[in-house]
């Protein structure tokens, strides 16, 4: 037997009797940088071409045989160790499983779903628009004059840089009304609600720089203020889930509606708490403003591409955060955006708490 054959037999014999720790020592002593097989490979450079042609395949065969033996032995030992571990370990299936922490649906998201559910039953579609708007959609098309205080820097977030038209973070979702009318082509009815984020430079217990708003728009022929009142009354009864909702419309001013009205809802004091519903003057109760509304101004109808002599409409808007506060008993708007897990766990909703307000709405 040649020296290479003897070396291969010795190494494979040692590998067959080795454990995992010994296998690593054998690998280093044979195939490492200073290993015996590696040393033989280094001698190929000093051989003549004829010698290299004969000895090269033999040395490479030795290296491959040792490497294969190491891999096979290691895999067998690891498999045997795993089998022994599986045979010795047991799992008590009667032990209770750890319950992972669960998230909750934010009250604002829940109210948005409730609004969409209610107004879908009334024939409204949900419309959306960009949160970064140009000056025309946010102000001019809505009949807001250039001298109006709402355009001032202390009320509105303007985008820096040069723009063909001034760009703002929208101060209301009313620009969606213009876009919806334009998309309708000026020749078909429009019934939409536009929920979304809006931005104004304001911050206290009842105001934040970013808040959520929903606006509604109806454009059709023969629309009157009576349609507006019925729609709002039906919506508020469904939202607060009470049939004794009482509304009061107070004359007001909004640039984009004429006539305009603030909408108050009656409340009562029950066990020291304010409860929506009932007469505004009974049981120590009163009136609370919840909505702004009115008949769409002729200028706004024209901006949307409609003929105001043929088409009329009404619009309304309110804060989604405020609706959530009134319905679910929260008293500080800032907590909505703090991300406090304790607050979210207390006021949040399960993912299975889907709105169930559709039955009977608008009937």
CSV table of C-alpha atoms in Angstrom, one decimal:
chain,number,residue,atom,x,y,z
A,1,UNK,CA,0.0,0.0,0.0
A,2,UNK,CA,1.4,3.5,-0.9
A,3,UNK,CA,1.9,6.2,1.6
A,4,UNK,CA,-1.2,8.1,0.4
A,5,UNK,CA,-3.4,5.1,0.7
A,6,UNK,CA,-2.1,4.4,4.2
A,7,UNK,CA,-2.7,8.1,5.2
A,8,UNK,CA,-6.2,7.9,3.8
A,9,UNK,CA,-7.0,4.7,5.7
A,10,UNK,CA,-5.6,6.1,8.9
A,11,UNK,CA,-7.5,9.4,8.7
A,12,UNK,CA,-10.8,7.7,7.8
A,13,UNK,CA,-10.4,5.2,10.6
A,14,UNK,CA,-9.8,8.0,13.1
A,15,UNK,CA,-12.9,9.9,11.7
A,16,UNK,CA,-15.1,6.8,12.1
A,17,UNK,CA,-14.2,6.6,15.8
A,18,UNK,CA,-14.3,10.3,16.6
A,19,UNK,CA,-17.0,12.4,18.4
A,20,UNK,CA,-18.0,16.0,17.4
A,21,UNK,CA,-15.1,17.6,19.3
A,22,UNK,CA,-12.5,15.2,17.9
A,23,UNK,CA,-13.8,15.6,14.4
A,24,UNK,CA,-12.9,19.3,14.5
A,25,UNK,CA,-9.4,18.5,15.6
A,26,UNK,CA,-9.0,15.9,12.8
A,27,UNK,CA,-10.3,18.4,10.2
A,28,UNK,CA,-7.8,21.1,11.3
A,29,UNK,CA,-4.9,18.6,11.4
A,30,UNK,CA,-5.7,17.3,8.0
A,31,UNK,CA,-7.3,20.1,6.0
A,32,UNK,CA,-6.3,23.2,7.9
A,33,UNK,CA,-3.7,25.7,6.7
A,34,UNK,CA,-0.9,23.6,8.3
A,35,UNK,CA,-2.7,20.2,7.9
A,36,UNK,CA,-1.0,17.1,6.5
A,37,UNK,CA,-3.2,16.9,3.4
A,38,UNK,CA,-2.8,20.6,2.8
A,39,UNK,CA,1.0,20.2,2.9
A,40,UNK,CA,0.8,17.5,0.2
A,41,UNK,CA,-1.2,19.9,-2.0
A,42,UNK,CA,1.4,22.6,-1.6
A,43,UNK,CA,4.1,20.1,-3.0
A,44,UNK,CA,2.4,20.1,-6.4
A,45,UNK,CA,4.0,23.4,-7.3
A,46,UNK,CA,7.5,22.0,-7.1
A,47,UNK,CA,6.8,18.9,-9.2
A,48,UNK,CA,7.5,18.5,-12.9
A,49,UNK,CA,4.5,18.5,-15.2
A,50,UNK,CA,4.7,14.7,-15.5
A,51,UNK,CA,4.8,14.1,-11.8
A,52,UNK,CA,2.0,16.6,-11.2
A,53,UNK,CA,-0.2,14.8,-13.7
A,54,UNK,CA,0.3,11.6,-11.8
A,55,UNK,CA,0.3,12.8,-8.2
A,56,UNK,CA,-2.2,15.6,-8.5
A,57,UNK,CA,-5.4,13.4,-8.9
A,58,UNK,CA,-4.2,11.1,-6.1
A,59,UNK,CA,-3.7,14.0,-3.6
A,60,UNK,CA,-7.0,15.6,-4.6
A,61,UNK,CA,-8.7,12.2,-4.2
A,62,UNK,CA,-7.3,11.9,-0.7
A,63,UNK,CA,-8.5,15.4,0.2
A,64,UNK,CA,-12.0,14.7,-1.2
A,65,UNK,CA,-12.3,11.4,0.6
A,66,UNK,CA,-11.3,12.9,4.0
A,67,UNK,CA,-13.6,15.8,3.5
A,68,UNK,CA,-16.6,13.5,2.6
A,69,UNK,CA,-15.9,11.3,5.6
A,70,UNK,CA,-15.8,14.3,7.9
A,71,UNK,CA,-19.1,15.6,6.5
A,72,UNK,CA,-20.8,12.2,6.7
A,73,UNK,CA,-19.6,11.5,10.3
A,74,UNK,CA,-20.6,15.0,11.5
A,75,UNK,CA,-24.1,14.7,10.0
A,76,UNK,CA,-24.6,11.2,11.6
A,77,UNK,CA,-23.4,12.4,15.0
A,78,UNK,CA,-25.7,15.4,14.9
A,79,UNK,CA,-28.7,13.3,13.8
A,80,UNK,CA,-28.0,10.9,16.6
A,81,UNK,CA,-27.8,13.7,19.2
A,82,UNK,CA,-31.1,15.2,17.9
A,83,UNK,CA,-32.8,11.8,18.1
A,84,UNK,CA,-31.6,11.3,21.7
A,85,UNK,CA,-32.8,14.8,22.6
A,86,UNK,CA,-36.2,14.3,21.1
A,87,UNK,CA,-36.5,10.9,22.9
A,88,UNK,CA,-35.7,12.5,26.3
A,89,UNK,CA,-37.6,15.8,26.1
A,90,UNK,CA,-41.3,15.9,26.6
A,91,UNK,CA,-43.9,18.6,26.2
A,92,UNK,CA,-46.8,19.0,28.6
A,93,UNK,CA,-49.8,19.8,26.3
A,94,UNK,CA,-52.0,20.5,29.3
A,95,UNK,CA,-50.0,23.7,30.2
A,96,UNK,CA,-51.8,26.9,29.2
A,97,UNK,CA,-50.3,28.7,26.2
A,98,UNK,CA,-48.9,32.2,26.6
A,99,UNK,CA,-51.4,34.8,25.3
A,100,UNK,CA,-49.6,37.3,23.1
A,101,UNK,CA,-50.5,41.0,23.6
A,102,UNK,CA,-53.2,42.1,21.2
A,103,UNK,CA,-53.6,45.5,19.6
A,104,UNK,CA,-56.8,47.5,19.5
A,105,UNK,CA,-58.8,49.5,16.9
A,106,UNK,CA,-58.3,53.2,17.6
A,107,UNK,CA,-61.5,55.1,18.5
A,108,UNK,CA,-61.1,57.3,15.4
A,109,UNK,CA,-60.8,54.4,13.1
A,110,UNK,CA,-63.9,52.8,14.7
A,111,UNK,CA,-65.9,56.0,14.3
A,112,UNK,CA,-64.8,56.3,10.6
A,113,UNK,CA,-66.1,52.8,10.0
A,114,UNK,CA,-69.4,53.7,11.8
A,115,UNK,CA,-69.7,56.9,9.6
A,116,UNK,CA,-69.1,54.9,6.4
A,117,UNK,CA,-71.7,52.3,7.5
A,118,UNK,CA,-74.4,54.9,8.3
A,119,UNK,CA,-74.0,57.0,5.2
A,120,UNK,CA,-73.7,54.0,2.9
A,121,UNK,CA,-77.2,53.1,4.0
A,122,UNK,CA,-78.3,56.6,3.0
A,123,UNK,CA,-76.8,56.2,-0.5
A,124,UNK,CA,-73.5,58.1,0.1
A,125,UNK,CA,-70.1,57.0,-1.3
A,126,UNK,CA,-66.8,57.6,0.4
A,127,UNK,CA,-64.5,60.0,-1.4
A,128,UNK,CA,-60.9,60.9,-0.7
A,129,UNK,CA,-58.4,63.5,-1.9
A,130,UNK,CA,-54.8,64.6,-1.3
A,131,UNK,CA,-53.8,66.0,2.0
A,132,UNK,CA,-51.4,68.5,0.3
A,133,UNK,CA,-53.6,70.9,-1.7
A,134,UNK,CA,-53.1,73.9,-3.7
A,135,UNK,CA,-54.5,77.3,-2.8
A,136,UNK,CA,-57.3,77.1,-5.4
A,137,UNK,CA,-58.9,73.9,-4.1
A,138,UNK,CA,-58.4,74.6,-0.4
A,139,UNK,CA,-59.7,78.3,-0.5
A,140,UNK,CA,-60.6,80.0,-3.8
A,141,UNK,CA,-62.9,77.3,-5.2
A,142,UNK,CA,-64.7,77.3,-1.8
A,143,UNK,CA,-65.5,81.0,-2.0
A,144,UNK,CA,-62.9,81.9,0.7
A,145,UNK,CA,-61.6,85.4,-0.2
A,146,UNK,CA,-57.9,86.2,-0.1
A,147,UNK,CA,-58.5,88.5,2.9
A,148,UNK,CA,-60.1,85.7,5.0
A,149,UNK,CA,-58.3,85.0,8.3
A,150,UNK,CA,-58.2,81.3,7.5
A,151,UNK,CA,-55.6,82.0,4.9
A,152,UNK,CA,-53.3,83.6,7.4
A,153,UNK,CA,-50.0,81.9,8.2
A,154,UNK,CA,-51.0,81.6,11.9
A,155,UNK,CA,-53.9,79.4,10.9
A,156,UNK,CA,-52.6,77.4,7.9
A,157,UNK,CA,-49.5,75.3,7.3
A,158,UNK,CA,-48.0,76.5,4.0
A,159,UNK,CA,-45.4,74.4,2.2
A,160,UNK,CA,-42.0,76.1,1.8
A,161,UNK,CA,-40.4,76.6,-1.6
A,162,UNK,CA,-41.6,78.0,-5.0
A,163,UNK,CA,-44.9,76.6,-6.4
A,164,UNK,CA,-47.0,77.7,-9.3
A,165,UNK,CA,-49.8,78.1,-6.8
A,166,UNK,CA,-49.3,78.2,-3.0
A,167,UNK,CA,-49.5,74.7,-1.5
A,168,UNK,CA,-50.9,74.0,1.9
A,169,UNK,CA,-51.7,71.1,4.2
A,170,UNK,CA,-55.4,71.0,3.7
A,171,UNK,CA,-57.3,72.8,6.5
A,172,UNK,CA,-60.5,70.9,5.9
A,173,UNK,CA,-61.7,68.0,3.7
A,174,UNK,CA,-63.9,70.4,1.7
A,175,UNK,CA,-61.5,70.4,-1.3
A,176,UNK,CA,-62.7,66.8,-1.9
A,177,UNK,CA,-66.1,68.2,-2.6
A,178,UNK,CA,-64.8,70.2,-5.5
A,179,UNK,CA,-62.8,67.3,-6.8
A,180,UNK,CA,-65.9,65.0,-6.5
A,181,UNK,CA,-68.1,67.5,-8.5
A,182,UNK,CA,-65.4,67.9,-11.2
A,183,UNK,CA,-65.2,64.1,-11.4
A,184,UNK,CA,-68.9,63.8,-11.9
A,185,UNK,CA,-68.7,66.1,-15.0
A,186,UNK,CA,-71.3,68.6,-13.9
A,187,UNK,CA,-74.3,66.6,-15.1
A,188,UNK,CA,-75.1,63.9,-12.5
A,189,UNK,CA,-76.0,63.9,-8.8
A,190,UNK,CA,-73.3,63.7,-6.2
A,191,UNK,CA,-73.7,62.1,-2.8
A,192,UNK,CA,-70.4,61.7,-0.9
A,193,UNK,CA,-68.8,61.8,2.5
A,194,UNK,CA,-65.1,62.8,2.7
A,195,UNK,CA,-63.4,61.6,5.9
A,196,UNK,CA,-59.7,62.2,6.4
A,197,UNK,CA,-56.9,64.1,8.2
A,198,UNK,CA,-56.7,67.9,8.2
A,199,UNK,CA,-54.2,70.4,9.6
A,200,UNK,CA,-54.5,73.7,11.4
A,201,UNK,CA,-52.1,75.6,13.6
A,202,UNK,CA,-53.9,75.0,16.9
A,203,UNK,CA,-53.2,72.9,20.0
A,204,UNK,CA,-55.0,72.6,23.4
A,205,UNK,CA,-57.2,70.1,25.2
A,206,UNK,CA,-59.8,70.2,22.4
A,207,UNK,CA,-57.6,71.1,19.4
A,208,UNK,CA,-54.6,69.5,17.8
A,209,UNK,CA,-52.5,70.6,14.8
A,210,UNK,CA,-53.6,67.4,13.0
A,211,UNK,CA,-57.2,66.2,13.4
A,212,UNK,CA,-59.8,64.1,11.6
A,213,UNK,CA,-62.8,65.6,9.8
A,214,UNK,CA,-65.7,64.2,7.8
A,215,UNK,CA,-67.7,66.3,5.4
A,216,UNK,CA,-70.8,65.4,3.4
A,217,UNK,CA,-72.0,66.8,0.1
A,218,UNK,CA,-75.2,66.3,-1.9
A,219,UNK,CA,-75.7,67.9,-5.3
A,220,UNK,CA,-78.9,67.3,-7.1
A,221,UNK,CA,-81.9,69.1,-8.5
A,222,UNK,CA,-84.6,70.3,-6.1
A,223,UNK,CA,-82.5,70.0,-3.0
A,224,UNK,CA,-83.7,72.1,0.0
A,225,UNK,CA,-82.8,72.8,3.6
A,226,UNK,CA,-85.3,70.2,4.7
A,227,UNK,CA,-83.3,67.5,3.0
A,228,UNK,CA,-80.2,68.6,5.0
A,229,UNK,CA,-82.1,68.6,8.3
A,230,UNK,CA,-83.5,65.1,7.7
A,231,UNK,CA,-80.1,63.7,6.7
A,232,UNK,CA,-78.4,65.1,9.8
A,233,UNK,CA,-81.1,64.0,12.1
A,234,UNK,CA,-81.1,60.5,10.7
A,235,UNK,CA,-77.3,60.4,10.9
A,236,UNK,CA,-77.1,61.5,14.5
A,237,UNK,CA,-79.8,59.2,15.7
A,238,UNK,CA,-78.0,56.2,14.1
A,239,UNK,CA,-74.6,57.3,15.4
A,240,UNK,CA,-75.5,57.9,19.0
A,241,UNK,CA,-78.0,55.0,18.8
A,242,UNK,CA,-80.9,57.0,20.3
A,243,UNK,CA,-84.3,57.9,18.9
A,244,UNK,CA,-84.7,61.0,21.2
A,245,UNK,CA,-82.1,63.1,19.4
A,246,UNK,CA,-83.3,66.7,19.2
A,247,UNK,CA,-81.6,69.2,16.8
A,248,UNK,CA,-81.4,72.9,16.7
A,249,UNK,CA,-80.2,74.8,13.7
A,250,UNK,CA,-78.7,78.3,14.4
A,251,UNK,CA,-78.0,80.8,11.6
A,252,UNK,CA,-74.3,81.1,11.0
A,253,UNK,CA,-71.7,82.0,8.3
A,254,UNK,CA,-69.5,79.8,6.2
A,255,UNK,CA,-68.0,81.2,3.0
A,256,UNK,CA,-68.9,78.0,1.0
A,257,UNK,CA,-72.6,77.7,2.1
A,258,UNK,CA,-75.6,80.1,2.0
A,259,UNK,CA,-77.6,80.0,4.1
A,260,UNK,CA,-75.4,78.4,6.7
A,261,UNK,CA,-76.4,76.8,10.0
A,262,UNK,CA,-74.6,75.5,13.1
A,263,UNK,CA,-76.2,72.3,14.3
A,264,UNK,CA,-76.7,71.8,18.0
A,265,UNK,CA,-77.9,68.6,19.7
A,266,UNK,CA,-79.7,68.4,23.0
A,267,UNK,CA,-78.2,66.7,26.0
A,268,UNK,CA,-79.2,65.9,29.5
A,269,UNK,CA,-77.3,65.5,32.8
A,270,UNK,CA,-77.5,62.0,34.1
A,271,UNK,CA,-75.6,61.0,37.3
A,272,UNK,CA,-73.5,64.1,36.9
A,273,UNK,CA,-72.5,63.3,33.3
A,274,UNK,CA,-73.6,64.9,30.1
A,275,UNK,CA,-75.6,62.4,27.9
A,276,UNK,CA,-76.5,63.2,24.3
A,277,UNK,CA,-80.3,62.9,23.7
A,278,UNK,CA,-83.5,64.4,25.0
A,279,UNK,CA,-84.7,68.0,25.2
A,280,UNK,CA,-82.0,70.6,25.3
A,281,UNK,CA,-83.6,72.3,28.3
A,282,UNK,CA,-84.6,69.3,30.5
A,283,UNK,CA,-83.0,67.8,33.5
A,284,UNK,CA,-80.4,70.5,33.7
A,285,UNK,CA,-79.3,69.8,30.1
A,286,UNK,CA,-78.7,72.2,27.3
A,287,UNK,CA,-77.4,72.4,23.7
A,288,UNK,CA,-74.1,71.3,22.3
A,289,UNK,CA,-72.7,72.3,18.9
A,290,UNK,CA,-71.7,69.2,16.8
A,291,UNK,CA,-71.9,70.2,13.1
A,292,UNK,CA,-71.6,73.0,10.7
A,293,UNK,CA,-73.8,72.9,7.6
A,294,UNK,CA,-75.6,74.8,4.9
A,295,UNK,CA,-76.8,75.0,1.3
A,296,UNK,CA,-73.9,75.0,-1.1
A,297,UNK,CA,-73.0,78.5,-2.3
A,298,UNK,CA,-73.6,79.2,-6.0
A,299,UNK,CA,-69.9,80.1,-6.5
A,300,UNK,CA,-68.9,76.7,-5.1
A,301,UNK,CA,-71.3,74.9,-7.4
A,302,UNK,CA,-69.9,76.8,-10.4
A,303,UNK,CA,-66.3,75.9,-9.3
A,304,UNK,CA,-67.3,72.2,-9.3
A,305,UNK,CA,-68.5,72.5,-12.9
A,306,UNK,CA,-72.3,72.7,-12.3
A,307,UNK,CA,-74.9,75.2,-13.3
A,308,UNK,CA,-76.3,76.7,-10.1
A,309,UNK,CA,-79.5,77.6,-11.8
A,310,UNK,CA,-80.3,73.9,-12.3
A,311,UNK,CA,-78.4,72.2,-9.5
A,312,UNK,CA,-78.6,72.8,-5.8
A,313,UNK,CA,-76.9,71.0,-2.9
A,314,UNK,CA,-76.2,70.9,0.8
A,315,UNK,CA,-73.0,70.3,2.7
A,316,UNK,CA,-72.0,69.6,6.3
A,317,UNK,CA,-68.9,68.9,8.3
A,318,UNK,CA,-67.7,67.9,11.8
A,319,UNK,CA,-64.7,66.6,13.6
A,320,UNK,CA,-64.4,62.8,13.8
A,321,UNK,CA,-62.3,63.1,17.0
A,322,UNK,CA,-65.0,65.2,18.6
A,323,UNK,CA,-67.7,62.7,17.7
A,324,UNK,CA,-65.6,60.0,19.3
A,325,UNK,CA,-65.2,62.1,22.4
A,326,UNK,CA,-68.9,62.7,22.7
A,327,UNK,CA,-69.9,59.0,22.1
A,328,UNK,CA,-67.3,57.2,24.1
A,329,UNK,CA,-66.7,59.6,27.0
A,330,UNK,CA,-63.2,61.1,26.4
A,331,UNK,CA,-62.4,64.6,27.6
A,332,UNK,CA,-58.9,65.3,26.2
A,333,UNK,CA,-58.2,65.3,22.5
A,334,UNK,CA,-54.5,65.2,22.9
A,335,UNK,CA,-54.6,61.6,24.3
A,336,UNK,CA,-55.8,60.5,20.9
A,337,UNK,CA,-52.3,61.0,19.5
A,338,UNK,CA,-50.1,60.2,22.5
A,339,UNK,CA,-49.8,56.5,21.6
A,340,UNK,CA,-50.2,55.5,25.3
A,341,UNK,CA,-50.8,51.7,25.3
A,342,UNK,CA,-52.9,52.0,28.5
A,343,UNK,CA,-55.3,54.5,26.9
A,344,UNK,CA,-55.5,52.5,23.8
A,345,UNK,CA,-56.3,49.3,25.7
A,346,UNK,CA,-59.0,51.1,27.7
A,347,UNK,CA,-60.7,53.0,24.8
A,348,UNK,CA,-59.7,50.8,21.9
A,349,UNK,CA,-61.9,48.3,20.2
A,350,UNK,CA,-61.4,44.6,19.3
A,351,UNK,CA,-60.8,43.8,15.7
A,352,UNK,CA,-64.1,41.9,15.8
A,353,UNK,CA,-66.1,45.0,17.0
A,354,UNK,CA,-67.4,45.8,13.5
A,355,UNK,CA,-70.1,48.5,13.2
A,356,UNK,CA,-73.6,47.1,13.6
A,357,UNK,CA,-75.5,50.3,12.8
A,358,UNK,CA,-76.9,49.4,9.5
A,359,UNK,CA,-80.3,48.1,10.6
A,360,UNK,CA,-83.1,50.5,10.0
A,361,UNK,CA,-81.0,53.5,9.1
A,362,UNK,CA,-82.8,55.7,6.6
A,363,UNK,CA,-86.0,53.6,6.8
